[in-house]
Amino acid sequence: MPTIYDLFGYPLDDRSKVVENNRKVCQCPFMGTTCDGGGNRYQTEIKLTQTEPLTQYFNPDIKAVVPGICSIMAGEDIWVVCPRRLLAMRYGGEGLPPVNHQLQEYERDVLVNAGLPRGVDIGIWSEVYLKQKAADADINYHFDYIAAPLINVSLEEALWQQNLSDIQIESELKGLVEAAKKSGYYPKGQRNPAKVAILLPDITHPYILEVMTASTSGSDSEHSTDIRSAFRNAILSNDHTSPGINKRQVWGRMVTQLFAKTALAYQWGGRTVWVIQDKLLRNIELTTRLRTSTITNNPHQNIHLVVMHYEVSEDGKRKMAFKTTIAGEAGIDFEGNNTFTDILLSKAAPHKIELLKAILRRKLDAIVHL
């Protein structure tokens, strides 16, 4: 039966004082802040009421908890089910994040092998949303992370660098300044902000980082295999059965994004990199005709993967580690080729100014120096 492997960032059987204290405040050791269940598990939140058995476990100031399940063991395999376990570029503090804050060794390996430039400060923004109007339809993009080198430049100068006309700059500047103010890029009371140099992304060659993990399958609350019951039982007694692994659902969601986001970065002069666990990639190869070992290389239209795995150390403990990179021909023309594969591509790439707007609506989550 499947069981929880990592709970709040540590193996379930680790009941050391340090780890238990970490769990009792719902701390994610990868983000350095409160666990958010990977950002997609809010519907499983448990209210810590007087009748809830978990209330006595967590610190008194914790009023609700999202099940902090990072990975599940099914048979001999450990499946990551929380994207923060592979890459967690988040900062919950005030102001700019410290350089390399909470950066794990394997996360550094992810970023280096994704091709991010070294020797410069790189900004990373999480959960970036971009909306594009196309004809009579809206196209919504969601990016797990956008990464780009940081430059100290004014918004006015940044718009000049995008080769916009004076009229375009005038029409865009006010909205960008307001977004930057709201996201904390300026100190309060800053005068003439459009001309003041601030830390902005150099989006000449932006990076889109997408994290793909398995998800949990359907559960049965009557037999305590739902995610809430599994979490509760694991915390209180270790004895539990967790939901199983849903691999196909993730593959179905991934395949539609794989080409569209890769093509989008290509049209922006950048790169999309997919961070994926080896178990999930192996399952995709077992259930489709994909064979990554035989795909030819095409530097201009490649799909890029960074593959992670649980590595067994000399003491027998498992830890997350970089495994390999895979780059291979996407197999479709990113400009379109008048076949049904064009359904995988967006009508047109938004102008880079739309990307800058989307980034400025978000707080800077990480600064890394590789």
Coordinates of N, CA and C in Angstrom, one line a residue, residues 26-228:
C26 N 4.5 24.0 10.7 CA 4.2 23.9 9.3 C 5.3 24.5 8.4
Q27 N 6.5 24.4 8.7 CA 7.6 25.0 8.0 C 8.0 24.2 6.8
C28 N 8.1 24.8 5.6 CA 8.7 24.1 4.5 C 10.2 24.5 4.5
P29 N 11.1 23.5 4.6 CA 12.5 23.8 4.7 C 13.1 24.2 3.4
F30 N 12.4 24.0 2.3 CA 12.9 24.4 1.0 C 12.5 25.9 0.7
M31 N 11.4 26.3 1.1 CA 11.0 27.7 0.9 C 11.5 28.6 2.1
G32 N 11.6 28.0 3.3 CA 12.0 28.8 4.4 C 10.8 29.5 5.0
T33 N 9.6 29.1 4.7 CA 8.4 29.7 5.1 C 7.3 28.7 5.3
T34 N 6.1 29.1 5.6 CA 5.0 28.2 5.9 C 4.7 27.3 4.6
C35 N 4.5 26.0 4.8 CA 4.2 25.1 3.7 C 2.8 25.5 3.1
D36 N 2.8 25.6 1.8 CA 1.5 25.9 1.1 C 1.0 24.7 0.3
G37 N 1.5 23.5 0.6 CA 1.0 22.3 0.0 C 1.3 22.3 -1.5
G38 N 2.3 23.0 -1.9 CA 2.7 23.1 -3.3 C 1.9 24.0 -4.1
G39 N 1.0 24.8 -3.5 CA 0.2 25.8 -4.1 C -1.0 25.3 -4.8
N40 N -1.3 24.0 -4.7 CA -2.5 23.4 -5.3 C -3.3 22.5 -4.5
R41 N -3.1 22.6 -3.1 CA -3.8 21.7 -2.2 C -4.6 22.4 -1.2
Y42 N -5.1 23.6 -1.5 CA -5.8 24.3 -0.5 C -7.1 23.7 -0.1
Q43 N -7.7 23.0 -1.1 CA -9.0 22.3 -0.8 C -8.9 21.2 0.2
T44 N -7.7 20.8 0.6 CA -7.5 19.8 1.6 C -7.2 20.4 2.9
E45 N -7.2 21.7 3.1 CA -6.9 22.3 4.3 C -7.6 21.7 5.5
I46 N -7.0 21.6 6.6 CA -7.6 21.1 7.9 C -7.7 22.2 8.9
K47 N -8.9 22.5 9.3 CA -9.0 23.5 10.4 C -8.7 22.9 11.7
L48 N -7.9 23.5 12.5 CA -7.5 23.0 13.8 C -8.4 23.4 14.9
T49 N -9.6 22.8 14.9 CA -10.7 23.1 15.8 C -10.4 22.3 17.1
Q50 N -11.3 22.5 18.1 CA -11.2 21.8 19.4 C -11.4 20.3 19.2
T51 N -12.2 19.9 18.2 CA -12.5 18.5 18.0 C -11.5 17.8 17.0
E52 N -10.6 18.6 16.4 CA -9.6 18.0 15.4 C -8.5 17.4 16.2
P53 N -8.2 16.1 16.0 CA -7.1 15.4 16.7 C -5.7 16.1 16.5
L54 N -5.5 16.7 15.3 CA -4.2 17.3 15.0 C -3.9 18.6 15.8
T55 N -5.0 19.2 16.4 CA -4.8 20.5 17.1 C -3.8 20.4 18.2
Q56 N -3.7 19.3 18.9 CA -2.8 19.1 20.0 C -1.4 18.9 19.5
Y57 N -1.2 18.6 18.3 CA 0.2 18.4 17.8 C 0.8 19.7 17.4
F58 N 0.1 20.5 16.7 CA 0.7 21.8 16.1 C 0.8 22.9 17.2
N59 N 1.7 23.8 17.0 CA 1.8 25.0 17.9 C 0.5 25.7 18.0
P60 N 0.2 26.3 19.2 CA -1.1 26.9 19.4 C -1.5 28.0 18.4
D61 N -0.5 28.7 17.8 CA -0.8 29.8 16.9 C -1.1 29.3 15.5
I62 N -1.0 28.0 15.3 CA -1.4 27.5 14.0 C -2.9 27.1 14.0
K63 N -3.7 27.8 13.2 CA -5.1 27.6 13.2 C -5.6 26.7 12.1
A64 N -4.8 26.5 11.1 CA -5.2 25.6 10.0 C -3.9 25.1 9.3
V65 N -4.0 23.9 8.7 CA -2.8 23.3 8.1 C -3.2 22.7 6.8
V66 N -2.3 22.9 5.8 CA -2.4 22.2 4.5 C -1.5 21.0 4.6
P67 N -2.0 19.8 4.3 CA -1.2 18.6 4.4 C 0.2 18.8 3.6
G68 N 1.3 18.7 4.4 CA 2.6 19.0 3.9 C 3.2 17.7 3.4
I69 N 2.6 17.1 2.4 CA 3.1 15.8 1.8 C 4.0 16.1 0.6
C70 N 5.2 15.8 0.7 CA 6.2 16.1 -0.4 C 6.2 15.0 -1.4
S71 N 6.2 13.7 -0.9 CA 6.4 12.6 -1.7 C 5.7 11.3 -1.1
I72 N 5.4 10.4 -2.0 CA 4.7 9.2 -1.6 C 5.5 8.0 -2.1
M73 N 5.6 7.0 -1.2 CA 6.3 5.7 -1.6 C 5.2 4.7 -2.0
A74 N 5.4 4.2 -3.3 CA 4.5 3.2 -3.8 C 5.3 2.0 -4.3
G75 N 5.3 0.9 -3.6 CA 6.2 -0.2 -3.8 C 7.6 0.2 -3.4
E76 N 8.5 0.1 -4.4 CA 9.9 0.5 -4.1 C 10.2 1.9 -4.6
D77 N 9.2 2.6 -5.2 CA 9.4 3.9 -5.9 C 8.9 5.0 -5.0
I78 N 9.7 6.1 -5.0 CA 9.3 7.3 -4.3 C 8.9 8.3 -5.4
W79 N 7.6 8.8 -5.3 CA 7.1 9.7 -6.3 C 6.9 11.1 -5.6
V80 N 7.6 12.1 -6.2 CA 7.4 13.5 -5.7 C 6.0 14.0 -6.2
V81 N 5.2 14.5 -5.2 CA 3.9 15.0 -5.5 C 3.8 16.5 -5.2
C82 N 4.8 17.1 -4.7 CA 4.8 18.6 -4.4 C 5.9 19.2 -5.2
P83 N 5.6 20.2 -6.1 CA 6.6 20.8 -6.9 C 7.7 21.5 -6.1
R84 N 7.4 21.9 -4.9 CA 8.4 22.6 -4.0 C 9.6 21.6 -3.7
R85 N 9.3 20.3 -3.8 CA 10.4 19.4 -3.5 C 11.4 19.3 -4.5
L86 N 11.1 19.8 -5.8 CA 12.1 19.8 -6.8 C 12.7 21.2 -7.0
L87 N 11.9 22.2 -6.8 CA 12.4 23.6 -7.0 C 11.4 24.5 -6.2
A88 N 12.0 25.3 -5.3 CA 11.2 26.1 -4.4 C 11.8 27.5 -4.3
M89 N 11.5 28.3 -5.3 CA 12.1 29.7 -5.3 C 11.0 30.6 -4.8
R90 N 10.9 30.7 -3.5 CA 9.8 31.6 -2.9 C 10.5 32.3 -1.7
Y91 N 10.0 33.5 -1.4 CA 10.5 34.3 -0.3 C 9.3 35.0 0.4
G92 N 9.2 34.7 1.7 CA 8.1 35.2 2.4 C 8.4 36.5 3.3
G93 N 9.6 37.0 3.2 CA 10.0 38.1 4.0 C 9.7 39.4 3.3
E94 N 10.1 40.5 4.0 CA 9.9 41.9 3.4 C 11.1 42.3 2.6
G95 N 10.9 43.1 1.6 CA 12.0 43.7 0.8 C 12.6 42.6 -0.1
L96 N 13.8 42.9 -0.6 CA 14.4 42.0 -1.5 C 14.9 40.7 -0.8
P97 N 14.8 39.6 -1.5 CA 15.3 38.3 -0.9 C 16.8 38.4 -0.8
P98 N 17.4 37.8 0.2 CA 18.9 37.7 0.2 C 19.4 36.8 -0.9
V99 N 20.6 37.1 -1.4 CA 21.1 36.3 -2.5 C 21.3 34.8 -2.1
N100 N 20.8 33.9 -2.9 CA 20.9 32.4 -2.6 C 20.2 32.0 -1.4
H101 N 19.1 32.8 -1.0 CA 18.3 32.4 0.2 C 17.7 31.1 0.1
Q102 N 17.9 30.2 1.0 CA 17.3 28.8 1.1 C 17.7 28.0 -0.2
L103 N 18.7 28.4 -0.9 CA 19.0 27.6 -2.1 C 19.7 26.3 -1.8
Q104 N 19.0 25.2 -2.1 CA 19.5 23.9 -1.9 C 20.6 23.5 -2.9
E105 N 21.4 22.6 -2.6 CA 22.5 22.2 -3.5 C 21.9 21.7 -4.8
Y106 N 20.9 20.8 -4.7 CA 20.3 20.3 -5.9 C 19.5 21.3 -6.7
E107 N 19.0 22.4 -6.0 CA 18.3 23.4 -6.8 C 19.4 24.2 -7.6
R108 N 20.5 24.4 -7.0 CA 21.6 25.1 -7.7 C 21.9 24.3 -9.0
D109 N 22.0 23.0 -8.8 CA 22.3 22.1 -10.0 C 21.2 22.2 -11.0
V110 N 19.9 22.3 -10.6 CA 18.8 22.5 -11.5 C 19.1 23.8 -12.4
L111 N 19.4 24.9 -11.7 CA 19.5 26.2 -12.4 C 20.7 26.2 -13.3
V112 N 21.8 25.6 -12.8 CA 23.0 25.6 -13.7 C 22.8 24.7 -14.9
N113 N 22.2 23.6 -14.7 CA 21.9 22.7 -15.9 C 20.8 23.1 -16.7
A114 N 20.0 24.0 -16.2 CA 19.0 24.6 -17.1 C 19.6 25.7 -18.1
G115 N 20.8 26.0 -17.8 CA 21.5 26.9 -18.7 C 21.5 28.4 -18.3
L116 N 21.1 28.7 -17.0 CA 21.1 30.0 -16.5 C 22.5 30.6 -16.5
P117 N 22.7 31.8 -16.8 CA 24.1 32.4 -16.8 C 24.7 32.4 -15.4
R118 N 26.0 32.2 -15.4 CA 26.7 32.2 -14.1 C 27.5 33.5 -14.0
G119 N 27.8 33.8 -12.7 CA 28.6 35.0 -12.4 C 27.8 36.3 -12.4
V120 N 26.5 36.2 -12.5 CA 25.6 37.4 -12.4 C 24.5 37.2 -11.5
D121 N 23.9 38.2 -11.0 CA 22.7 38.1 -10.2 C 21.5 37.8 -11.1
I122 N 20.7 36.8 -10.8 CA 19.6 36.4 -11.5 C 18.3 36.5 -10.7
G123 N 17.3 37.2 -11.2 CA 16.0 37.3 -10.5 C 15.1 36.2 -10.9
I124 N 14.3 35.7 -9.9 CA 13.4 34.6 -10.2 C 12.0 35.0 -9.6
W125 N 11.0 35.0 -10.5 CA 9.6 35.3 -10.1 C 8.8 34.1 -10.2
S126 N 7.9 33.8 -9.2 CA 7.1 32.6 -9.2 C 5.7 33.0 -9.5
E127 N 4.9 32.0 -10.0 CA 3.5 32.1 -10.3 C 3.2 33.4 -11.1
V128 N 3.8 33.5 -12.3 CA 3.7 34.6 -13.2 C 2.5 34.4 -14.1
Y129 N 1.5 35.3 -14.1 CA 0.4 35.1 -15.0 C 0.4 36.2 -16.1
L130 N 0.1 35.8 -17.3 CA 0.1 36.7 -18.4 C -1.2 36.5 -19.2
K131 N -1.9 37.5 -19.5 CA -3.1 37.4 -20.3 C -2.9 38.1 -21.6
Q132 N -3.2 37.4 -22.7 CA -3.1 38.0 -24.0 C -4.5 38.0 -24.7
K133 N -4.8 39.1 -25.3 CA -6.0 39.2 -26.1 C -5.7 38.8 -27.6
A134 N -6.4 37.8 -28.1 CA -6.1 37.4 -29.5 C -7.5 37.3 -30.2
A135 N -7.7 38.2 -31.2 CA -9.0 38.3 -31.9 C -10.1 38.5 -30.8
D136 N -11.0 37.5 -30.8 CA -12.1 37.6 -29.9 C -11.9 36.7 -28.6
A137 N -10.7 36.3 -28.4 CA -10.5 35.4 -27.3 C -9.3 35.9 -26.4
D138 N -9.4 35.4 -25.2 CA -8.3 35.7 -24.2 C -7.4 34.4 -24.1
I139 N -6.1 34.6 -24.1 CA -5.2 33.5 -23.9 C -4.5 33.7 -22.5
N140 N -4.6 32.8 -21.6 CA -4.0 32.9 -20.3 C -2.8 32.0 -20.2
Y141 N -1.7 32.6 -19.8 CA -0.5 31.8 -19.5 C -0.2 31.9 -18.0
H142 N 0.2 30.7 -17.5 CA 0.7 30.6 -16.1 C 2.1 30.0 -16.2
F143 N 3.0 30.7 -15.6 CA 4.4 30.2 -15.6 C 4.8 29.9 -14.1
D144 N 5.3 28.7 -13.9 CA 5.8 28.4 -12.5 C 6.9 29.4 -12.1
Y145 N 7.8 29.6 -13.0 CA 8.9 30.6 -12.7 C 9.4 31.3 -13.9
I146 N 9.7 32.5 -13.8 CA 10.4 33.3 -14.9 C 11.7 33.7 -14.3
A147 N 12.8 33.4 -15.0 CA 14.2 33.8 -14.5 C 14.9 34.7 -15.5
A148 N 15.6 35.7 -15.1 CA 16.3 36.6 -16.0 C 17.4 37.3 -15.2
P149 N 18.5 37.7 -15.8 CA 19.5 38.5 -15.2 C 18.9 39.8 -14.7
L150 N 19.4 40.3 -13.6 CA 18.9 41.5 -13.0 C 19.8 42.7 -13.5
I151 N 19.2 43.8 -13.8 CA 19.9 45.0 -14.2 C 19.3 46.2 -13.4
N152 N 20.2 47.1 -13.2 CA 19.7 48.3 -12.4 C 19.4 49.4 -13.5
V153 N 18.2 49.6 -13.7 CA 17.8 50.5 -14.8 C 16.4 51.1 -14.5
S154 N 16.1 52.2 -15.1 CA 14.8 52.8 -14.9 C 13.8 52.2 -15.8
L155 N 12.5 52.3 -15.4 CA 11.5 51.7 -16.3 C 11.4 52.4 -17.7
E156 N 11.7 53.7 -17.6 CA 11.7 54.5 -18.9 C 12.8 53.9 -19.8
E157 N 14.0 53.7 -19.3 CA 15.1 53.2 -20.1 C 14.8 51.7 -20.5
A158 N 14.1 51.0 -19.7 CA 13.8 49.6 -20.0 C 12.9 49.5 -21.2
L159 N 11.9 50.5 -21.3 CA 11.0 50.5 -22.4 C 11.7 51.0 -23.7
W160 N 12.7 51.9 -23.5 CA 13.5 52.3 -24.7 C 14.2 51.1 -25.3
Q161 N 14.7 50.2 -24.4 CA 15.4 49.1 -24.8 C 14.5 48.1 -25.6
Q162 N 13.2 48.2 -25.5 CA 12.3 47.3 -26.2 C 11.9 47.9 -27.5
N163 N 12.6 48.9 -27.9 CA 12.4 49.6 -29.2 C 10.9 50.0 -29.4
L164 N 10.4 50.6 -28.4 CA 9.0 51.1 -28.5 C 9.1 52.6 -28.9
S165 N 8.0 53.0 -29.5 CA 7.9 54.4 -30.0 C 7.6 55.3 -28.7
D166 N 7.8 56.6 -28.9 CA 7.5 57.5 -27.8 C 6.1 57.4 -27.4
I167 N 5.2 57.2 -28.3 CA 3.7 57.1 -28.0 C 3.5 55.8 -27.2
Q168 N 4.1 54.7 -27.6 CA 4.0 53.5 -26.9 C 4.5 53.5 -25.5
I169 N 5.7 54.2 -25.4 CA 6.3 54.3 -24.0 C 5.4 55.1 -23.1
E170 N 4.8 56.2 -23.6 CA 4.0 57.0 -22.8 C 2.7 56.2 -22.4
S171 N 2.2 55.4 -23.3 CA 1.0 54.7 -22.9 C 1.2 53.5 -22.0
E172 N 2.4 53.0 -22.0 CA 2.7 51.8 -21.1 C 3.3 52.2 -19.8
L173 N 4.0 53.3 -19.7 CA 4.8 53.7 -18.5 C 4.0 53.8 -17.2
K174 N 2.8 54.4 -17.3 CA 2.0 54.6 -16.1 C 1.6 53.3 -15.4
G175 N 1.1 52.4 -16.3 CA 0.7 51.1 -15.8 C 1.9 50.3 -15.2
L176 N 3.0 50.3 -15.8 CA 4.2 49.6 -15.3 C 4.7 50.2 -14.0
V177 N 4.7 51.5 -13.9 CA 5.1 52.1 -12.6 C 4.1 51.7 -11.5
E178 N 2.8 51.7 -11.8 CA 1.9 51.4 -10.7 C 2.1 49.9 -10.3
A179 N 2.3 49.0 -11.3 CA 2.5 47.6 -10.9 C 3.8 47.5 -10.1
A180 N 4.8 48.2 -10.5 CA 6.1 48.1 -9.7 C 6.0 48.7 -8.3
K181 N 5.2 49.7 -8.2 CA 4.9 50.3 -6.8 C 4.2 49.3 -5.9
K182 N 3.2 48.7 -6.5 CA 2.3 47.8 -5.7 C 3.1 46.5 -5.3
S183 N 4.1 46.1 -6.1 CA 4.9 44.9 -5.8 C 6.1 45.2 -5.0
G184 N 6.3 46.5 -4.6 CA 7.4 46.9 -3.7 C 8.7 47.1 -4.4
Y185 N 8.7 47.5 -5.6 CA 10.0 47.8 -6.3 C 10.5 49.2 -6.0
Y186 N 9.7 50.1 -5.5 CA 10.1 51.4 -5.1 C 9.9 51.6 -3.6
P187 N 10.7 52.5 -3.0 CA 10.4 52.8 -1.6 C 9.2 53.8 -1.6
K188 N 8.5 53.8 -0.5 CA 7.3 54.6 -0.4 C 7.7 56.1 -0.5
G189 N 6.9 56.8 -1.2 CA 7.1 58.3 -1.4 C 8.1 58.6 -2.5
Q190 N 8.5 57.6 -3.3 CA 9.5 57.8 -4.3 C 9.0 58.8 -5.4
R191 N 9.7 59.9 -5.6 CA 9.3 60.9 -6.6 C 9.8 60.5 -8.0
N192 N 9.0 60.8 -9.0 CA 9.4 60.6 -10.4 C 9.9 59.2 -10.6
P193 N 9.2 58.2 -10.2 CA 9.7 56.8 -10.2 C 10.1 56.3 -11.6
A194 N 9.4 56.7 -12.6 CA 9.7 56.2 -14.0 C 11.2 56.4 -14.4
K195 N 11.8 57.4 -13.8 CA 13.2 57.7 -14.1 C 14.2 57.2 -13.1
V196 N 13.7 56.6 -12.1 CA 14.6 56.1 -11.0 C 15.0 54.6 -11.3
A197 N 16.3 54.4 -11.2 CA 16.8 53.0 -11.5 C 16.4 52.1 -10.4
I198 N 15.9 50.9 -10.8 CA 15.5 49.9 -9.9 C 16.0 48.5 -10.4
L199 N 15.9 47.5 -9.6 CA 16.3 46.1 -10.1 C 15.2 45.6 -11.0
L200 N 15.5 45.4 -12.3 CA 14.5 44.9 -13.3 C 15.1 43.7 -14.0
P201 N 14.3 42.9 -14.6 CA 14.8 41.7 -15.3 C 15.3 42.2 -16.7
D202 N 16.4 41.6 -17.1 CA 16.8 41.8 -18.5 C 16.2 40.7 -19.3
I203 N 15.1 41.0 -20.0 CA 14.3 39.9 -20.7 C 14.8 39.7 -22.1
T204 N 16.0 40.0 -22.4 CA 16.6 39.7 -23.7 C 16.5 38.2 -24.0
H205 N 16.9 37.4 -23.1 CA 16.8 36.0 -23.2 C 16.2 35.4 -21.9
P206 N 14.9 35.5 -21.8 CA 14.2 35.0 -20.5 C 14.2 33.5 -20.4
Y207 N 14.1 33.0 -19.2 CA 14.0 31.6 -19.0 C 12.6 31.3 -18.3
I208 N 11.9 30.3 -18.9 CA 10.7 29.8 -18.2 C 11.0 28.5 -17.6
L209 N 10.8 28.4 -16.3 CA 11.0 27.1 -15.6 C 9.7 26.5 -15.2
E210 N 9.4 25.3 -15.6 CA 8.2 24.6 -15.3 C 8.5 23.3 -14.6
V211 N 7.8 23.1 -13.5 CA 8.1 21.9 -12.6 C 6.9 21.0 -12.8
M212 N 7.2 19.7 -13.1 CA 6.2 18.7 -13.3 C 6.4 17.6 -12.3
T213 N 5.3 17.3 -11.6 CA 5.4 16.2 -10.6 C 4.2 15.3 -10.8
A214 N 4.2 14.1 -10.2 CA 3.0 13.3 -10.2 C 2.0 13.9 -9.2
S215 N 0.7 13.5 -9.3 CA -0.3 13.9 -8.4 C -0.9 12.7 -7.7
T216 N -1.7 12.9 -6.7 CA -2.3 11.8 -6.0 C -3.6 11.4 -6.7
S217 N -3.9 10.1 -6.6 CA -5.1 9.6 -7.3 C -6.3 9.7 -6.4
G218 N -7.4 9.3 -6.8 CA -8.6 9.3 -6.0 C -8.5 8.6 -4.7
S219 N -9.2 9.1 -3.7 CA -9.0 8.6 -2.3 C -10.3 8.1 -1.7
D220 N -10.3 7.5 -0.6 CA -11.4 6.9 0.1 C -11.4 7.4 1.5
S221 N -12.2 8.4 1.9 CA -12.2 8.8 3.3 C -12.8 7.8 4.2
E222 N -13.7 6.9 3.7 CA -14.3 5.9 4.5 C -13.2 4.9 5.1
H223 N -12.2 4.7 4.2 CA -11.1 3.8 4.6 C -9.8 4.5 5.0
S224 N -10.0 5.9 5.2 CA -8.9 6.7 5.6 C -7.7 6.7 4.7
T225 N -8.0 6.6 3.4 CA -6.9 6.7 2.4 C -6.9 8.1 1.7
D226 N -7.8 9.0 2.1 CA -7.8 10.3 1.5 C -6.6 11.1 2.1
I227 N -6.3 12.2 1.4 CA -5.0 12.9 1.8 C -5.1 13.5 3.2
R228 N -6.3 13.9 3.6 CA -6.4 14.5 5.0 C -6.2 13.4 6.0

